[in-house]
Structure formats: C-alpha cells, structure tokens
Amino acid sequence: MDSVAQRLSAVGSANALELRGVTRLFGALAALVDVSLTVRPGERRAVLGSNGAGKTTLFNCITGDFLPTSGTIRFFGEDVTSFPPYERIRRGLRRTYQISALFPGLSVLDNVYLACRGVSRGRYSLLQPRRNDALVNAAENLIEAVHLTPIKGRLVAELAYGQQRQLEIALALAGAPRFILFDEPAAGLSPTERAELIEILSGLPGHIGYIIIEHDMDVALRVVESVTMMHNRHIFNEGSPQEIESDPEVQDLYLGGGHG
C-alpha cells in the first residue's frame, strides 16, 4: 500500500491527535515531561495551567516547531513525530500565535485570500485572481465566519486589536483544516470582544476539532467539552469543564476557590 493510501486508511478510525510519552529537553532543562494526550476528531479541548506549565512547548511539539526529545505524535493515525511544520500543515493542522502574524499594509480580504492561496495547489501562480475566483469566494466565507464582513476592505493596520485576533482565526481556517491549535486567543480582549470570540469559536464547523490554551478560564470553559490541566510540565488532571471547576486540587492551584 502506498503512503497516500496508508494515510487514508489510517484516517477512518484514528484519533485526531495522539501524544505518547512526549518529552522535550533544552539541554538539562525539561520543558515537557512524559506527556500523553488523546483528542478525538471534532473534539474541542482546553489545555490550562500557570505560566511555565509547558503549554506553549506542547503546542510547539505538536506543530513541529520543536521536535520531541522522546515520545511519539500521531495526527489522524499517521506518525508525524519527525515531520517539519509544513508537512503537518499539508495534513490539515493549523495554529494561531500569541503575537499577531498579519500583513498590516493589506486589507482584511487580501490577508485571508493569501492564506487560502498559500495552502492551495496554485499558490505559486502569478496570475491576478478573477472576480469569481474560488479562493476569493473561500476568503469571503471565512471573513463572514469570523464576523468581519463589514470591514473586509479595511487595512489590517486600521483594525482594533480584537478584530485582528478575529482575523487570525480566519487565517487558521484557510484550506479546510482538520484541527486547530488556538494559542491564547482571548489575551488582551475586552469583555465585549471575548463574548464575540466565544460566539465565533462555538460556531465553527463541528468536524473541526481544536485545542485552546487560554488564561481566561471563563472563555476556555465555555467553548470546550474537555479540559487537560498541566502543572510543572506534566499533565496532572483531565475531565469535563464541570469536573475541573469543582476539583479541589485545581481550585487550590489555579482558581483560588473561584475563577472570576
């Protein structure tokens, strides 16, 4: 069986994401220690923990920005442990970052169009897109999904911070992803913008699973069905949002008896 057929065969019954014993060392410093995690297709999960718990390193290992020192990572049944980031992107993995990576001198529509173009077969074409170009239509649909249609012609540099974060979600949705990693999407948002973010994440197509790292637990626990808690670079607890909120150890470590 060739590699493409093997991948298609594995996808049918595989979990979206499986980490087994993933450890990442930087010299003598352990940034991630023996992490095992399973996420089903379409599942929405939060990974929570204090600064230094290992959350961002976990994301970097999943995306291939850092390769694990030991352990394995499977994406929809395929072992991607040693794959570079672009190979994982080709297989449907996307990520947002804490720091915006947008083109401020281009419009909202142009930013999303370029994201769609970048993961398409015609990404190296120099031809000007036609009015009815399929990628332009795809970009328009993504802009609508993140509630930015009224300002699609505005330059990114003119957008409010919260609107830029919404735009980043549109970029992550380009090219029909199967799974997305959201890295603190609510950071720096006002209460109104956080409510908008919750609505956008809740309205994503059901087949797209995601993991969200978030310090704002009011946001995180409202948009996921399962939670993984990290502490000192390990996973120490998993459960539903309700189970995590009511767990005494979680309250002691992170909530202080409440998370308002």
JSON list of C-alpha atoms in Angstrom, two decimals, residues 54-217:
[
{"chain": "A", "resi": 54, "resn": "GLY", "atom": "CA", "xyz": [4.60, 23.58, 29.48]},
{"chain": "A", "resi": 55, "resn": "LYS", "atom": "CA", "xyz": [1.55, 24.58, 27.40]},
{"chain": "A", "resi": 56, "resn": "THR", "atom": "CA", "xyz": [3.34, 26.51, 24.66]},
{"chain": "A", "resi": 57, "resn": "THR", "atom": "CA", "xyz": [6.09, 23.88, 24.39]},
{"chain": "A", "resi": 58, "resn": "LEU", "atom": "CA", "xyz": [3.33, 21.31, 23.97]},
{"chain": "A", "resi": 59, "resn": "PHE", "atom": "CA", "xyz": [1.93, 23.31, 21.03]},
{"chain": "A", "resi": 60, "resn": "ASN", "atom": "CA", "xyz": [5.40, 23.70, 19.52]},
{"chain": "A", "resi": 61, "resn": "CYS", "atom": "CA", "xyz": [5.93, 19.94, 19.62]},
{"chain": "A", "resi": 62, "resn": "ILE", "atom": "CA", "xyz": [2.54, 19.27, 18.03]},
{"chain": "A", "resi": 63, "resn": "THR", "atom": "CA", "xyz": [3.20, 21.75, 15.20]},
{"chain": "A", "resi": 64, "resn": "GLY", "atom": "CA", "xyz": [6.79, 20.61, 14.63]},
{"chain": "A", "resi": 65, "resn": "ASP", "atom": "CA", "xyz": [8.38, 23.92, 15.64]},
{"chain": "A", "resi": 66, "resn": "PHE", "atom": "CA", "xyz": [10.19, 21.82, 18.26]},
{"chain": "A", "resi": 67, "resn": "LEU", "atom": "CA", "xyz": [10.75, 18.10, 17.74]},
{"chain": "A", "resi": 68, "resn": "PRO", "atom": "CA", "xyz": [10.23, 15.97, 20.86]},
{"chain": "A", "resi": 69, "resn": "THR", "atom": "CA", "xyz": [13.34, 14.69, 22.58]},
{"chain": "A", "resi": 70, "resn": "SER", "atom": "CA", "xyz": [11.42, 11.44, 23.07]},
{"chain": "A", "resi": 71, "resn": "GLY", "atom": "CA", "xyz": [7.91, 10.12, 22.57]},
{"chain": "A", "resi": 72, "resn": "THR", "atom": "CA", "xyz": [5.58, 9.98, 19.54]},
{"chain": "A", "resi": 73, "resn": "ILE", "atom": "CA", "xyz": [2.94, 12.23, 17.98]},
{"chain": "A", "resi": 74, "resn": "ARG", "atom": "CA", "xyz": [0.25, 10.87, 15.66]},
{"chain": "A", "resi": 75, "resn": "PHE", "atom": "CA", "xyz": [-2.13, 13.04, 13.64]},
{"chain": "A", "resi": 76, "resn": "PHE", "atom": "CA", "xyz": [-5.22, 11.21, 12.39]},
{"chain": "A", "resi": 77, "resn": "GLY", "atom": "CA", "xyz": [-3.36, 7.92, 12.70]},
{"chain": "A", "resi": 78, "resn": "GLU", "atom": "CA", "xyz": [-0.17, 8.98, 10.97]},
{"chain": "A", "resi": 79, "resn": "ASP", "atom": "CA", "xyz": [3.12, 9.23, 12.87]},
{"chain": "A", "resi": 80, "resn": "VAL", "atom": "CA", "xyz": [4.20, 12.85, 12.35]},
{"chain": "A", "resi": 81, "resn": "THR", "atom": "CA", "xyz": [6.77, 12.97, 15.17]},
{"chain": "A", "resi": 82, "resn": "SER", "atom": "CA", "xyz": [9.66, 13.92, 12.90]},
{"chain": "A", "resi": 83, "resn": "PHE", "atom": "CA", "xyz": [7.67, 15.88, 10.28]},
{"chain": "A", "resi": 84, "resn": "PRO", "atom": "CA", "xyz": [8.53, 19.56, 9.66]},
{"chain": "A", "resi": 85, "resn": "PRO", "atom": "CA", "xyz": [5.74, 22.12, 10.23]},
{"chain": "A", "resi": 86, "resn": "TYR", "atom": "CA", "xyz": [4.80, 22.46, 6.54]},
{"chain": "A", "resi": 87, "resn": "GLU", "atom": "CA", "xyz": [4.09, 18.72, 6.27]},
{"chain": "A", "resi": 88, "resn": "ARG", "atom": "CA", "xyz": [1.74, 18.93, 9.25]},
{"chain": "A", "resi": 89, "resn": "ILE", "atom": "CA", "xyz": [0.02, 21.94, 7.68]},
{"chain": "A", "resi": 90, "resn": "ARG", "atom": "CA", "xyz": [-0.45, 19.95, 4.47]},
{"chain": "A", "resi": 91, "resn": "ARG", "atom": "CA", "xyz": [-2.24, 17.28, 6.50]},
{"chain": "A", "resi": 92, "resn": "GLY", "atom": "CA", "xyz": [-4.70, 19.78, 7.97]},
{"chain": "A", "resi": 93, "resn": "LEU", "atom": "CA", "xyz": [-3.09, 21.12, 11.17]},
{"chain": "A", "resi": 94, "resn": "ARG", "atom": "CA", "xyz": [-3.28, 24.86, 11.85]},
{"chain": "A", "resi": 95, "resn": "ARG", "atom": "CA", "xyz": [-2.20, 27.19, 14.65]},
{"chain": "A", "resi": 96, "resn": "THR", "atom": "CA", "xyz": [-2.67, 30.74, 15.87]},
{"chain": "A", "resi": 97, "resn": "TYR", "atom": "CA", "xyz": [0.01, 32.55, 17.86]},
{"chain": "A", "resi": 98, "resn": "GLN", "atom": "CA", "xyz": [0.05, 34.89, 20.86]},
{"chain": "A", "resi": 99, "resn": "ILE", "atom": "CA", "xyz": [1.78, 37.53, 18.70]},
{"chain": "A", "resi": 100, "resn": "SER", "atom": "CA", "xyz": [-0.09, 38.56, 15.56]},
{"chain": "A", "resi": 101, "resn": "ALA", "atom": "CA", "xyz": [1.40, 37.44, 12.24]},
{"chain": "A", "resi": 102, "resn": "LEU", "atom": "CA", "xyz": [-0.61, 39.56, 9.81]},
{"chain": "A", "resi": 103, "resn": "PHE", "atom": "CA", "xyz": [0.16, 41.84, 6.85]},
{"chain": "A", "resi": 104, "resn": "PRO", "atom": "CA", "xyz": [-0.77, 45.28, 8.25]},
{"chain": "A", "resi": 105, "resn": "GLY", "atom": "CA", "xyz": [-0.48, 47.07, 4.90]},
{"chain": "A", "resi": 106, "resn": "LEU", "atom": "CA", "xyz": [-3.01, 44.77, 3.20]},
{"chain": "A", "resi": 107, "resn": "SER", "atom": "CA", "xyz": [-6.77, 44.60, 3.58]},
{"chain": "A", "resi": 108, "resn": "VAL", "atom": "CA", "xyz": [-8.65, 42.02, 5.61]},
{"chain": "A", "resi": 109, "resn": "LEU", "atom": "CA", "xyz": [-9.76, 40.31, 2.40]},
{"chain": "A", "resi": 110, "resn": "ASP", "atom": "CA", "xyz": [-6.24, 40.28, 0.96]},
{"chain": "A", "resi": 111, "resn": "ASN", "atom": "CA", "xyz": [-4.85, 38.71, 4.14]},
{"chain": "A", "resi": 112, "resn": "VAL", "atom": "CA", "xyz": [-7.39, 35.91, 4.09]},
{"chain": "A", "resi": 113, "resn": "TYR", "atom": "CA", "xyz": [-7.06, 35.43, 0.32]},
{"chain": "A", "resi": 114, "resn": "LEU", "atom": "CA", "xyz": [-3.28, 35.00, 0.67]},
{"chain": "A", "resi": 115, "resn": "ALA", "atom": "CA", "xyz": [-3.81, 32.44, 3.44]},
{"chain": "A", "resi": 116, "resn": "CYS", "atom": "CA", "xyz": [-6.17, 30.48, 1.19]},
{"chain": "A", "resi": 117, "resn": "ARG", "atom": "CA", "xyz": [-3.75, 30.81, -1.70]},
{"chain": "A", "resi": 118, "resn": "GLY", "atom": "CA", "xyz": [-0.83, 29.64, 0.44]},
{"chain": "A", "resi": 119, "resn": "VAL", "atom": "CA", "xyz": [-2.40, 26.23, 1.13]},
{"chain": "A", "resi": 120, "resn": "SER", "atom": "CA", "xyz": [-3.78, 25.75, -2.40]},
{"chain": "A", "resi": 121, "resn": "ARG", "atom": "CA", "xyz": [-2.28, 23.94, -5.36]},
{"chain": "A", "resi": 122, "resn": "GLY", "atom": "CA", "xyz": [-1.99, 27.20, -7.28]},
{"chain": "A", "resi": 123, "resn": "ARG", "atom": "CA", "xyz": [-0.01, 29.01, -4.60]},
{"chain": "A", "resi": 124, "resn": "TYR", "atom": "CA", "xyz": [2.92, 29.76, -6.94]},
{"chain": "A", "resi": 125, "resn": "SER", "atom": "CA", "xyz": [0.78, 31.21, -9.73]},
{"chain": "A", "resi": 126, "resn": "LEU", "atom": "CA", "xyz": [1.43, 34.87, -10.61]},
{"chain": "A", "resi": 127, "resn": "LEU", "atom": "CA", "xyz": [-1.95, 35.37, -12.27]},
{"chain": "A", "resi": 128, "resn": "GLN", "atom": "CA", "xyz": [-4.30, 38.04, -10.89]},
{"chain": "A", "resi": 129, "resn": "PRO", "atom": "CA", "xyz": [-7.38, 36.38, -9.34]},
{"chain": "A", "resi": 130, "resn": "ARG", "atom": "CA", "xyz": [-10.62, 36.69, -11.30]},
{"chain": "A", "resi": 131, "resn": "ARG", "atom": "CA", "xyz": [-13.74, 38.21, -9.75]},
{"chain": "A", "resi": 132, "resn": "ASN", "atom": "CA", "xyz": [-15.31, 34.74, -9.41]},
{"chain": "A", "resi": 133, "resn": "ASP", "atom": "CA", "xyz": [-12.07, 33.09, -8.26]},
{"chain": "A", "resi": 134, "resn": "ALA", "atom": "CA", "xyz": [-12.86, 30.15, -5.95]},
{"chain": "A", "resi": 135, "resn": "LEU", "atom": "CA", "xyz": [-10.22, 31.27, -3.46]},
{"chain": "A", "resi": 136, "resn": "VAL", "atom": "CA", "xyz": [-11.71, 34.77, -3.29]},
{"chain": "A", "resi": 137, "resn": "ASN", "atom": "CA", "xyz": [-15.09, 33.20, -2.56]},
{"chain": "A", "resi": 138, "resn": "ALA", "atom": "CA", "xyz": [-13.49, 30.98, 0.09]},
{"chain": "A", "resi": 139, "resn": "ALA", "atom": "CA", "xyz": [-11.87, 34.04, 1.69]},
{"chain": "A", "resi": 140, "resn": "GLU", "atom": "CA", "xyz": [-15.20, 35.88, 1.73]},
{"chain": "A", "resi": 141, "resn": "ASN", "atom": "CA", "xyz": [-16.82, 32.92, 3.52]},
{"chain": "A", "resi": 142, "resn": "LEU", "atom": "CA", "xyz": [-14.08, 32.78, 6.15]},
{"chain": "A", "resi": 143, "resn": "ILE", "atom": "CA", "xyz": [-14.36, 36.51, 6.79]},
{"chain": "A", "resi": 144, "resn": "GLU", "atom": "CA", "xyz": [-18.09, 36.06, 7.33]},
{"chain": "A", "resi": 145, "resn": "ALA", "atom": "CA", "xyz": [-17.43, 33.17, 9.75]},
{"chain": "A", "resi": 146, "resn": "VAL", "atom": "CA", "xyz": [-15.34, 35.46, 11.99]},
{"chain": "A", "resi": 147, "resn": "HIS", "atom": "CA", "xyz": [-17.80, 38.38, 11.77]},
{"chain": "A", "resi": 148, "resn": "LEU", "atom": "CA", "xyz": [-15.55, 40.76, 9.78]},
{"chain": "A", "resi": 149, "resn": "THR", "atom": "CA", "xyz": [-17.54, 41.15, 6.55]},
{"chain": "A", "resi": 150, "resn": "PRO", "atom": "CA", "xyz": [-18.43, 44.86, 7.14]},
{"chain": "A", "resi": 151, "resn": "ILE", "atom": "CA", "xyz": [-14.72, 45.77, 7.31]},
{"chain": "A", "resi": 152, "resn": "LYS", "atom": "CA", "xyz": [-13.24, 43.33, 4.78]},
{"chain": "A", "resi": 153, "resn": "GLY", "atom": "CA", "xyz": [-11.85, 46.21, 2.70]},
{"chain": "A", "resi": 154, "resn": "ARG", "atom": "CA", "xyz": [-10.07, 47.94, 5.57]},
{"chain": "A", "resi": 155, "resn": "LEU", "atom": "CA", "xyz": [-6.32, 47.75, 6.08]},
{"chain": "A", "resi": 156, "resn": "VAL", "atom": "CA", "xyz": [-5.27, 45.46, 8.91]},
{"chain": "A", "resi": 157, "resn": "ALA", "atom": "CA", "xyz": [-3.25, 48.31, 10.44]},
{"chain": "A", "resi": 158, "resn": "GLU", "atom": "CA", "xyz": [-6.52, 50.18, 10.98]},
{"chain": "A", "resi": 159, "resn": "LEU", "atom": "CA", "xyz": [-8.26, 47.35, 12.85]},
{"chain": "A", "resi": 160, "resn": "ALA", "atom": "CA", "xyz": [-8.84, 47.21, 16.58]},
{"chain": "A", "resi": 161, "resn": "TYR", "atom": "CA", "xyz": [-6.79, 44.62, 18.43]},
{"chain": "A", "resi": 162, "resn": "GLY", "atom": "CA", "xyz": [-9.77, 42.33, 18.91]},
{"chain": "A", "resi": 163, "resn": "GLN", "atom": "CA", "xyz": [-10.58, 42.47, 15.19]},
{"chain": "A", "resi": 164, "resn": "GLN", "atom": "CA", "xyz": [-7.01, 41.42, 14.41]},
{"chain": "A", "resi": 165, "resn": "ARG", "atom": "CA", "xyz": [-7.42, 38.39, 16.65]},
{"chain": "A", "resi": 166, "resn": "GLN", "atom": "CA", "xyz": [-10.64, 37.51, 14.82]},
{"chain": "A", "resi": 167, "resn": "LEU", "atom": "CA", "xyz": [-8.75, 37.80, 11.55]},
{"chain": "A", "resi": 168, "resn": "GLU", "atom": "CA", "xyz": [-6.13, 35.35, 12.81]},
{"chain": "A", "resi": 169, "resn": "ILE", "atom": "CA", "xyz": [-8.88, 32.79, 13.31]},
{"chain": "A", "resi": 170, "resn": "ALA", "atom": "CA", "xyz": [-9.93, 33.28, 9.69]},
{"chain": "A", "resi": 171, "resn": "LEU", "atom": "CA", "xyz": [-6.36, 32.64, 8.56]},
{"chain": "A", "resi": 172, "resn": "ALA", "atom": "CA", "xyz": [-6.25, 29.44, 10.61]},
{"chain": "A", "resi": 173, "resn": "LEU", "atom": "CA", "xyz": [-9.44, 28.27, 8.90]},
{"chain": "A", "resi": 174, "resn": "ALA", "atom": "CA", "xyz": [-7.94, 28.63, 5.41]},
{"chain": "A", "resi": 175, "resn": "GLY", "atom": "CA", "xyz": [-7.63, 25.47, 3.38]},
{"chain": "A", "resi": 176, "resn": "ALA", "atom": "CA", "xyz": [-10.19, 23.30, 5.22]},
{"chain": "A", "resi": 177, "resn": "PRO", "atom": "CA", "xyz": [-8.18, 22.38, 8.32]},
{"chain": "A", "resi": 178, "resn": "ARG", "atom": "CA", "xyz": [-8.97, 19.26, 10.31]},
{"chain": "A", "resi": 179, "resn": "PHE", "atom": "CA", "xyz": [-7.56, 20.51, 13.61]},
{"chain": "A", "resi": 180, "resn": "ILE", "atom": "CA", "xyz": [-6.54, 23.91, 15.03]},
{"chain": "A", "resi": 181, "resn": "LEU", "atom": "CA", "xyz": [-4.36, 24.96, 17.96]},
{"chain": "A", "resi": 182, "resn": "PHE", "atom": "CA", "xyz": [-5.50, 28.29, 19.44]},
{"chain": "A", "resi": 183, "resn": "ASP", "atom": "CA", "xyz": [-2.78, 29.98, 21.49]},
{"chain": "A", "resi": 184, "resn": "GLU", "atom": "CA", "xyz": [-4.44, 32.40, 23.97]},
{"chain": "A", "resi": 185, "resn": "PRO", "atom": "CA", "xyz": [-6.92, 33.94, 21.51]},
{"chain": "A", "resi": 186, "resn": "ALA", "atom": "CA", "xyz": [-8.62, 35.95, 24.28]},
{"chain": "A", "resi": 187, "resn": "ALA", "atom": "CA", "xyz": [-5.42, 37.63, 25.52]},
{"chain": "A", "resi": 188, "resn": "GLY", "atom": "CA", "xyz": [-5.87, 41.40, 25.67]},
{"chain": "A", "resi": 189, "resn": "LEU", "atom": "CA", "xyz": [-9.53, 41.36, 24.61]},
{"chain": "A", "resi": 190, "resn": "SER", "atom": "CA", "xyz": [-12.25, 43.47, 26.21]},
{"chain": "A", "resi": 191, "resn": "PRO", "atom": "CA", "xyz": [-15.34, 41.77, 27.71]},
{"chain": "A", "resi": 192, "resn": "THR", "atom": "CA", "xyz": [-17.31, 42.56, 24.53]},
{"chain": "A", "resi": 193, "resn": "GLU", "atom": "CA", "xyz": [-14.54, 41.13, 22.34]},
{"chain": "A", "resi": 194, "resn": "ARG", "atom": "CA", "xyz": [-14.33, 38.00, 24.50]},
{"chain": "A", "resi": 195, "resn": "ALA", "atom": "CA", "xyz": [-18.06, 37.45, 24.03]},
{"chain": "A", "resi": 196, "resn": "GLU", "atom": "CA", "xyz": [-17.54, 37.79, 20.25]},
{"chain": "A", "resi": 197, "resn": "LEU", "atom": "CA", "xyz": [-14.69, 35.25, 20.41]},
{"chain": "A", "resi": 198, "resn": "ILE", "atom": "CA", "xyz": [-16.87, 32.75, 22.28]},
{"chain": "A", "resi": 199, "resn": "GLU", "atom": "CA", "xyz": [-19.55, 33.10, 19.60]},
{"chain": "A", "resi": 200, "resn": "ILE", "atom": "CA", "xyz": [-17.02, 32.58, 16.78]},
{"chain": "A", "resi": 201, "resn": "LEU", "atom": "CA", "xyz": [-15.40, 29.51, 18.35]},
{"chain": "A", "resi": 202, "resn": "SER", "atom": "CA", "xyz": [-18.76, 27.99, 19.22]},
{"chain": "A", "resi": 203, "resn": "GLY", "atom": "CA", "xyz": [-19.91, 28.48, 15.63]},
{"chain": "A", "resi": 204, "resn": "LEU", "atom": "CA", "xyz": [-17.02, 26.66, 13.94]},
{"chain": "A", "resi": 205, "resn": "PRO", "atom": "CA", "xyz": [-18.00, 23.62, 11.83]},
{"chain": "A", "resi": 206, "resn": "GLY", "atom": "CA", "xyz": [-18.49, 20.56, 14.01]},
{"chain": "A", "resi": 207, "resn": "HIS", "atom": "CA", "xyz": [-15.89, 18.45, 12.19]},
{"chain": "A", "resi": 208, "resn": "ILE", "atom": "CA", "xyz": [-13.07, 20.86, 13.09]},
{"chain": "A", "resi": 209, "resn": "GLY", "atom": "CA", "xyz": [-11.54, 19.94, 16.42]},
{"chain": "A", "resi": 210, "resn": "TYR", "atom": "CA", "xyz": [-9.26, 22.21, 18.37]},
{"chain": "A", "resi": 211, "resn": "ILE", "atom": "CA", "xyz": [-7.14, 22.69, 21.46]},
{"chain": "A", "resi": 212, "resn": "ILE", "atom": "CA", "xyz": [-7.21, 26.08, 23.11]},
{"chain": "A", "resi": 213, "resn": "ILE", "atom": "CA", "xyz": [-4.57, 27.41, 25.52]},
{"chain": "A", "resi": 214, "resn": "GLU", "atom": "CA", "xyz": [-6.13, 30.19, 27.49]},
{"chain": "A", "resi": 215, "resn": "HIS", "atom": "CA", "xyz": [-5.61, 32.04, 30.78]},
{"chain": "A", "resi": 216, "resn": "ASP", "atom": "CA", "xyz": [-9.18, 33.36, 30.69]},
{"chain": "A", "resi": 217, "resn": "MET", "atom": "CA", "xyz": [-10.99, 30.33, 32.07]}
]
